[in-house]
Amino acid sequence: MTTSQLPRIAIYPGSFDPLTNGHVDIIERGARIFDSIIVAILGNVEKTPLFSEKERVEILRNVFKGHANVQVETFSGLLVDYAQLKKASVIVRGLRAVSDFEYEFQMALMNRHLAPGIETVFMMPAEQYTYISSRLIKEVFTLGGEVTGLVPPIVEEKLRGKQKAKK
Ligand SMILES: Nc1ncnc2c1ncn2[C@@H]1O[C@H](COP(=O)(O)OP(=O)(O)OP(=O)(O)O)[C@@H](O)[C@H]1O
Ligand SMILES: [Mg+2]
């Protein structure tokens, strides 16, 4: 088949505010099965993200600088439009628990309705990351909890920086 000659580009969208080891796990798995994976940072979902778009890009590019087939970009608007623009045929999403399922199921089918040629692929992280979310990381860190091992070292550093800036 001629289609198998085309590079298989996947897109992994999210807010990544901030990047966690759960995200890193999914990106690494994606990078192993697709020719390339574009981590697409959603620009303006939340009104007040902890990390600006620019900071999130910087963190992700830093963490994946050694991975030639991982690209980090930002996007706004419809994901399927952005995927088509980037010639991506796959949307990667992570599934942590049943609680993710309902929303992800709706999104996957809506995206299929909008763009039938794009498949959504779900991946499970390693068990030790299944309970991690960006929201919980921010909450725990703000309350003085330890997040070592749950986020890349650079994220921990940046969280400390935010804390200092606030004081
Ligand atoms: N620990 C994790 N393991 C596997 N997939 C994850 C994990 N955390 C997030 N994901 C997946 O990554 C994608 C992007 O998620 P997102 O940026 O919303 O992260 P999040 O941790 O859910 O953040 P928030 O708590 O702000 O919602 C989603 O498909 C989400 O299910
Ligand atoms: Mg989420």
PDB file of C-alpha atoms and ligand atoms in Angstrom:
ATOM      1  CA  MET A   1       0.000   0.000   0.000  1.00  0.00           C
ATOM      2  CA  THR A   2       1.222   3.429  -0.853  1.00  0.00           C
ATOM      3  CA  THR A   3      -0.169   4.968   2.330  1.00  0.00           C
ATOM      4  CA  SER A   4       2.358   3.001   4.380  1.00  0.00           C
ATOM      5  CA  GLN A   5       5.066   5.095   2.703  1.00  0.00           C
ATOM      6  CA  LEU A   6       3.793   8.262   4.332  1.00  0.00           C
ATOM      7  CA  PRO A   7       5.298   9.180   7.669  1.00  0.00           C
ATOM      8  CA  ARG A   8       2.800   8.521  10.446  1.00  0.00           C
ATOM      9  CA  ILE A   9       2.506  11.754  12.376  1.00  0.00           C
ATOM     10  CA  ALA A  10       0.697  11.792  15.707  1.00  0.00           C
ATOM     11  CA  ILE A  11      -0.463  14.761  17.684  1.00  0.00           C
ATOM     12  CA  TYR A  12      -0.680  14.787  21.478  1.00  0.00           C
ATOM     13  CA  PRO A  13      -2.756  17.741  22.651  1.00  0.00           C
ATOM     14  CA  GLY A  14      -3.087  19.034  26.180  1.00  0.00           C
ATOM     15  CA  SER A  15      -2.616  21.997  28.429  1.00  0.00           C
ATOM     16  CA  PHE A  16       0.510  20.628  30.134  1.00  0.00           C
ATOM     17  CA  ASP A  17       0.200  23.128  32.975  1.00  0.00           C
ATOM     18  CA  PRO A  18       2.617  21.779  34.044  1.00  0.00           C
ATOM     19  CA  LEU A  19       4.150  18.772  32.284  1.00  0.00           C
ATOM     20  CA  THR A  20       4.060  15.673  34.526  1.00  0.00           C
ATOM     21  CA  ASN A  21       5.810  12.310  34.364  1.00  0.00           C
ATOM     22  CA  GLY A  22       2.479  10.864  33.221  1.00  0.00           C
ATOM     23  CA  HIS A  23       2.632  13.084  30.112  1.00  0.00           C
ATOM     24  CA  VAL A  24       6.315  12.221  29.596  1.00  0.00           C
ATOM     25  CA  ASP A  25       5.465   8.513  29.741  1.00  0.00           C
ATOM     26  CA  ILE A  26       2.759   8.877  27.074  1.00  0.00           C
ATOM     27  CA  ILE A  27       4.988  11.014  24.820  1.00  0.00           C
ATOM     28  CA  GLU A  28       7.800   8.442  25.012  1.00  0.00           C
ATOM     29  CA  ARG A  29       5.416   5.608  24.189  1.00  0.00           C
ATOM     30  CA  GLY A  30       4.024   7.615  21.272  1.00  0.00           C
ATOM     31  CA  ALA A  31       7.500   8.441  19.978  1.00  0.00           C
ATOM     32  CA  ARG A  32       8.259   4.718  19.853  1.00  0.00           C
ATOM     33  CA  ILE A  33       5.284   3.785  17.694  1.00  0.00           C
ATOM     34  CA  PHE A  34       4.841   6.792  15.421  1.00  0.00           C
ATOM     35  CA  ASP A  35       7.334   8.342  13.026  1.00  0.00           C
ATOM     36  CA  SER A  36       6.918  11.610  14.849  1.00  0.00           C
ATOM     37  CA  ILE A  37       4.792  13.035  17.604  1.00  0.00           C
ATOM     38  CA  ILE A  38       3.810  16.656  17.915  1.00  0.00           C
ATOM     39  CA  VAL A  39       3.073  17.753  21.461  1.00  0.00           C
ATOM     40  CA  ALA A  40       0.468  20.456  20.908  1.00  0.00           C
ATOM     41  CA  ILE A  41       0.094  22.835  23.814  1.00  0.00           C
ATOM     42  CA  LEU A  42      -3.343  24.335  24.025  1.00  0.00           C
ATOM     43  CA  GLY A  43      -2.894  28.077  24.231  1.00  0.00           C
ATOM     44  CA  ASN A  44      -5.833  29.641  25.984  1.00  0.00           C
ATOM     45  CA  VAL A  45      -8.047  27.088  27.691  1.00  0.00           C
ATOM     46  CA  GLU A  46      -7.853  28.195  31.267  1.00  0.00           C
ATOM     47  CA  LYS A  47      -7.944  31.915  31.818  1.00  0.00           C
ATOM     48  CA  THR A  48      -5.099  31.826  34.299  1.00  0.00           C
ATOM     49  CA  PRO A  49      -2.676  28.975  33.751  1.00  0.00           C
ATOM     50  CA  LEU A  50       0.135  28.733  36.303  1.00  0.00           C
ATOM     51  CA  PHE A  51       2.711  28.559  33.507  1.00  0.00           C
ATOM     52  CA  SER A  52       2.444  30.815  30.480  1.00  0.00           C
ATOM     53  CA  GLU A  53       2.330  29.314  27.020  1.00  0.00           C
ATOM     54  CA  LYS A  54       5.933  30.368  26.532  1.00  0.00           C
ATOM     55  CA  GLU A  55       7.051  28.702  29.775  1.00  0.00           C
ATOM     56  CA  ARG A  56       5.261  25.474  28.904  1.00  0.00           C
ATOM     57  CA  VAL A  57       6.891  25.364  25.480  1.00  0.00           C
ATOM     58  CA  GLU A  58      10.285  25.991  27.062  1.00  0.00           C
ATOM     59  CA  ILE A  59       9.832  23.188  29.605  1.00  0.00           C
ATOM     60  CA  LEU A  60       8.666  20.651  27.036  1.00  0.00           C
ATOM     61  CA  ARG A  61      11.406  21.526  24.546  1.00  0.00           C
ATOM     62  CA  ASN A  62      13.969  21.207  27.307  1.00  0.00           C
ATOM     63  CA  VAL A  63      12.727  17.792  28.445  1.00  0.00           C
ATOM     64  CA  PHE A  64      12.537  16.405  24.886  1.00  0.00           C
ATOM     65  CA  LYS A  65      15.606  18.024  23.364  1.00  0.00           C
ATOM     66  CA  GLY A  66      17.230  14.602  22.923  1.00  0.00           C
ATOM     67  CA  HIS A  67      14.241  13.161  21.039  1.00  0.00           C
ATOM     68  CA  ALA A  68      14.522  13.985  17.340  1.00  0.00           C
ATOM     69  CA  ASN A  69      10.976  12.815  16.555  1.00  0.00           C
ATOM     70  CA  VAL A  70       9.241  14.798  19.303  1.00  0.00           C
ATOM     71  CA  GLN A  71       8.175  18.322  18.311  1.00  0.00           C
ATOM     72  CA  VAL A  72       6.660  20.871  20.647  1.00  0.00           C
ATOM     73  CA  GLU A  73       4.179  23.415  19.284  1.00  0.00           C
ATOM     74  CA  THR A  74       1.246  25.500  20.463  1.00  0.00           C
ATOM     75  CA  PHE A  75      -2.204  25.697  18.956  1.00  0.00           C
ATOM     76  CA  SER A  76      -5.598  27.252  19.438  1.00  0.00           C
ATOM     77  CA  GLY A  77      -8.910  26.577  17.751  1.00  0.00           C
ATOM     78  CA  LEU A  78     -10.157  23.188  16.631  1.00  0.00           C
ATOM     79  CA  LEU A  79      -7.749  20.330  17.224  1.00  0.00           C
ATOM     80  CA  VAL A  80      -8.737  18.513  14.029  1.00  0.00           C
ATOM     81  CA  ASP A  81      -8.004  21.618  11.955  1.00  0.00           C
ATOM     82  CA  TYR A  82      -4.594  21.861  13.528  1.00  0.00           C
ATOM     83  CA  ALA A  83      -3.981  18.129  13.013  1.00  0.00           C
ATOM     84  CA  GLN A  84      -4.847  18.440   9.311  1.00  0.00           C
ATOM     85  CA  LEU A  85      -2.596  21.463   8.976  1.00  0.00           C
ATOM     86  CA  LYS A  86       0.242  19.398  10.440  1.00  0.00           C
ATOM     87  CA  LYS A  87      -0.624  16.336   8.302  1.00  0.00           C
ATOM     88  CA  ALA A  88      -1.167  14.279  11.438  1.00  0.00           C
ATOM     89  CA  SER A  89      -3.380  11.215  11.047  1.00  0.00           C
ATOM     90  CA  VAL A  90      -3.473  10.218  14.709  1.00  0.00           C
ATOM     91  CA  ILE A  91      -4.504  11.950  17.917  1.00  0.00           C
ATOM     92  CA  VAL A  92      -2.864  10.469  21.007  1.00  0.00           C
ATOM     93  CA  ARG A  93      -4.614  10.674  24.360  1.00  0.00           C
ATOM     94  CA  GLY A  94      -3.698   9.215  27.730  1.00  0.00           C
ATOM     95  CA  LEU A  95      -6.127   7.221  29.842  1.00  0.00           C
ATOM     96  CA  ARG A  96      -5.539   7.122  33.566  1.00  0.00           C
ATOM     97  CA  ALA A  97      -8.737   5.724  34.940  1.00  0.00           C
ATOM     98  CA  VAL A  98     -12.399   5.174  34.220  1.00  0.00           C
ATOM     99  CA  SER A  99     -12.928   8.800  35.189  1.00  0.00           C
ATOM    100  CA  ASP A 100     -11.102   9.921  32.023  1.00  0.00           C
ATOM    101  CA  PHE A 101     -13.191   7.664  29.824  1.00  0.00           C
ATOM    102  CA  GLU A 102     -16.492   9.539  29.486  1.00  0.00           C
ATOM    103  CA  TYR A 103     -14.937  12.807  28.360  1.00  0.00           C
ATOM    104  CA  GLU A 104     -12.325  11.152  26.141  1.00  0.00           C
ATOM    105  CA  PHE A 105     -14.963   8.953  24.502  1.00  0.00           C
ATOM    106  CA  GLN A 106     -17.079  12.002  23.629  1.00  0.00           C
ATOM    107  CA  MET A 107     -14.100  13.946  22.324  1.00  0.00           C
ATOM    108  CA  ALA A 108     -12.839  11.054  20.208  1.00  0.00           C
ATOM    109  CA  LEU A 109     -16.227  10.562  18.566  1.00  0.00           C
ATOM    110  CA  MET A 110     -16.753  14.284  18.047  1.00  0.00           C
ATOM    111  CA  ASN A 111     -13.331  14.542  16.434  1.00  0.00           C
ATOM    112  CA  ARG A 112     -14.142  11.539  14.235  1.00  0.00           C
ATOM    113  CA  HIS A 113     -17.373  13.263  13.212  1.00  0.00           C
ATOM    114  CA  LEU A 114     -15.421  16.407  12.321  1.00  0.00           C
ATOM    115  CA  ALA A 115     -12.514  14.618  10.641  1.00  0.00           C
ATOM    116  CA  PRO A 116     -13.218  10.958   9.762  1.00  0.00           C
ATOM    117  CA  GLY A 117      -9.671  10.393   8.511  1.00  0.00           C
ATOM    118  CA  ILE A 118      -8.066  11.023  11.877  1.00  0.00           C
ATOM    119  CA  GLU A 119      -7.910   8.218  14.437  1.00  0.00           C
ATOM    120  CA  THR A 120      -7.690   8.735  18.181  1.00  0.00           C
ATOM    121  CA  VAL A 121      -5.326   6.311  19.903  1.00  0.00           C
ATOM    122  CA  PHE A 122      -5.442   5.871  23.684  1.00  0.00           C
ATOM    123  CA  MET A 123      -2.444   4.883  25.702  1.00  0.00           C
ATOM    124  CA  MET A 124      -2.064   3.853  29.327  1.00  0.00           C
ATOM    125  CA  PRO A 125       0.883   5.150  31.317  1.00  0.00           C
ATOM    126  CA  ALA A 126       2.988   3.029  33.653  1.00  0.00           C
ATOM    127  CA  GLU A 127       0.953   2.232  36.784  1.00  0.00           C
ATOM    128  CA  GLN A 128       2.946   4.541  39.024  1.00  0.00           C
ATOM    129  CA  TYR A 129       1.773   7.528  36.986  1.00  0.00           C
ATOM    130  CA  THR A 130      -1.914   6.730  36.778  1.00  0.00           C
ATOM    131  CA  TYR A 131      -2.895   8.996  39.655  1.00  0.00           C
ATOM    132  CA  ILE A 132      -0.987  12.079  38.489  1.00  0.00           C
ATOM    133  CA  SER A 133      -2.706  15.121  37.034  1.00  0.00           C
ATOM    134  CA  SER A 134      -1.416  18.651  36.507  1.00  0.00           C
ATOM    135  CA  ARG A 135      -4.186  19.997  38.714  1.00  0.00           C
ATOM    136  CA  LEU A 136      -3.219  17.729  41.605  1.00  0.00           C
ATOM    137  CA  ILE A 137       0.486  18.517  41.206  1.00  0.00           C
ATOM    138  CA  LYS A 138      -0.261  22.244  41.512  1.00  0.00           C
ATOM    139  CA  GLU A 139      -2.496  21.663  44.508  1.00  0.00           C
ATOM    140  CA  VAL A 140      -0.040  19.416  46.355  1.00  0.00           C
ATOM    141  CA  PHE A 141       2.931  21.666  45.630  1.00  0.00           C
ATOM    142  CA  THR A 142       1.079  24.799  46.736  1.00  0.00           C
ATOM    143  CA  LEU A 143       0.240  23.108  50.029  1.00  0.00           C
ATOM    144  CA  GLY A 144       3.873  22.217  50.609  1.00  0.00           C
ATOM    145  CA  GLY A 145       3.823  18.578  49.442  1.00  0.00           C
ATOM    146  CA  GLU A 146       6.686  16.758  47.749  1.00  0.00           C
ATOM    147  CA  VAL A 147       6.350  16.267  43.976  1.00  0.00           C
ATOM    148  CA  THR A 148       9.760  14.717  43.291  1.00  0.00           C
ATOM    149  CA  GLY A 149       9.421  11.756  40.936  1.00  0.00           C
ATOM    150  CA  LEU A 150       6.003  12.910  39.736  1.00  0.00           C
ATOM    151  CA  VAL A 151       7.252  15.682  37.440  1.00  0.00           C
ATOM    152  CA  PRO A 152      10.541  16.187  35.529  1.00  0.00           C
ATOM    153  CA  PRO A 153      13.227  17.944  37.652  1.00  0.00           C
ATOM    154  CA  ILE A 154      12.946  21.125  35.560  1.00  0.00           C
ATOM    155  CA  VAL A 155       9.231  21.373  36.423  1.00  0.00           C
ATOM    156  CA  GLU A 156       9.993  21.035  40.117  1.00  0.00           C
ATOM    157  CA  GLU A 157      12.576  23.789  39.746  1.00  0.00           C
ATOM    158  CA  LYS A 158      10.107  26.072  37.945  1.00  0.00           C
ATOM    159  CA  LEU A 159       7.434  25.404  40.565  1.00  0.00           C
ATOM    160  CA  ARG A 160       9.923  26.523  43.241  1.00  0.00           C
ATOM    161  CA  GLY A 161      10.616  29.631  41.199  1.00  0.00           C
ATOM    162  CA  LYS A 162       6.903  30.469  41.113  1.00  0.00           C
ATOM    163  CA  GLN A 163       6.667  29.970  44.850  1.00  0.00           C
ATOM    164  CA  LYS A 164       9.609  32.304  45.483  1.00  0.00           C
ATOM    165  CA  ALA A 165       8.183  34.932  43.149  1.00  0.00           C
ATOM    166  CA  LYS A 166       4.958  34.912  45.128  1.00  0.00           C
ATOM    167  CA  LYS A 167       6.631  35.451  48.493  1.00  0.00           C
TER     168      LYS A 167
HETATM  169  N1  LIG B   1      -0.713  10.756  34.477  1.00  0.00           N
HETATM  170  C1  LIG B   1      -1.166  10.619  33.251  1.00  0.00           C
HETATM  171  N2  LIG B   1      -1.101   9.435  32.632  1.00  0.00           N
HETATM  172  C2  LIG B   1      -1.584   9.273  31.386  1.00  0.00           C
HETATM  173  N3  LIG B   1      -2.156  10.230  30.664  1.00  0.00           N
HETATM  174  C3  LIG B   1      -2.246  11.434  31.235  1.00  0.00           C
HETATM  175  C4  LIG B   1      -1.758  11.698  32.539  1.00  0.00           C
HETATM  176  N4  LIG B   1      -1.991  13.006  32.845  1.00  0.00           N
HETATM  177  C5  LIG B   1      -2.613  13.515  31.763  1.00  0.00           C
HETATM  178  N5  LIG B   1      -2.780  12.586  30.795  1.00  0.00           N
HETATM  179  C6  LIG B   1      -3.399  12.747  29.490  1.00  0.00           C
HETATM  180  O1  LIG B   1      -2.719  13.750  28.791  1.00  0.00           O
HETATM  181  C7  LIG B   1      -3.605  14.472  27.937  1.00  0.00           C
HETATM  182  C8  LIG B   1      -3.480  15.952  28.216  1.00  0.00           C
HETATM  183  O2  LIG B   1      -3.919  16.194  29.508  1.00  0.00           O
HETATM  184  P1  LIG B   1      -3.878  17.554  30.304  1.00  0.00           P
HETATM  185  O3  LIG B   1      -2.895  18.496  29.756  1.00  0.00           O
HETATM  186  O4  LIG B   1      -5.277  17.983  30.516  1.00  0.00           O
HETATM  187  O5  LIG B   1      -3.271  17.007  31.675  1.00  0.00           O
HETATM  188  P2  LIG B   1      -3.977  16.820  33.042  1.00  0.00           P
HETATM  189  O6  LIG B   1      -2.985  16.210  33.955  1.00  0.00           O
HETATM  190  O7  LIG B   1      -5.289  16.109  32.863  1.00  0.00           O
HETATM  191  O8  LIG B   1      -4.215  18.334  33.458  1.00  0.00           O
HETATM  192  P3  LIG B   1      -5.408  18.972  34.329  1.00  0.00           P
HETATM  193  O9  LIG B   1      -5.281  18.386  35.681  1.00  0.00           O
HETATM  194  O10 LIG B   1      -5.102  20.437  34.245  1.00  0.00           O
HETATM  195  O11 LIG B   1      -6.667  18.575  33.593  1.00  0.00           O
HETATM  196  C9  LIG B   1      -4.981  13.881  28.221  1.00  0.00           C
HETATM  197  O12 LIG B   1      -5.246  12.880  27.264  1.00  0.00           O
HETATM  198  C10 LIG B   1      -4.818  13.242  29.572  1.00  0.00           C
HETATM  199  O13 LIG B   1      -5.713  12.170  29.757  1.00  0.00           O
HETATM  200 MG    MG B   2      -7.034  17.018  32.117  1.00  0.00          MG
END
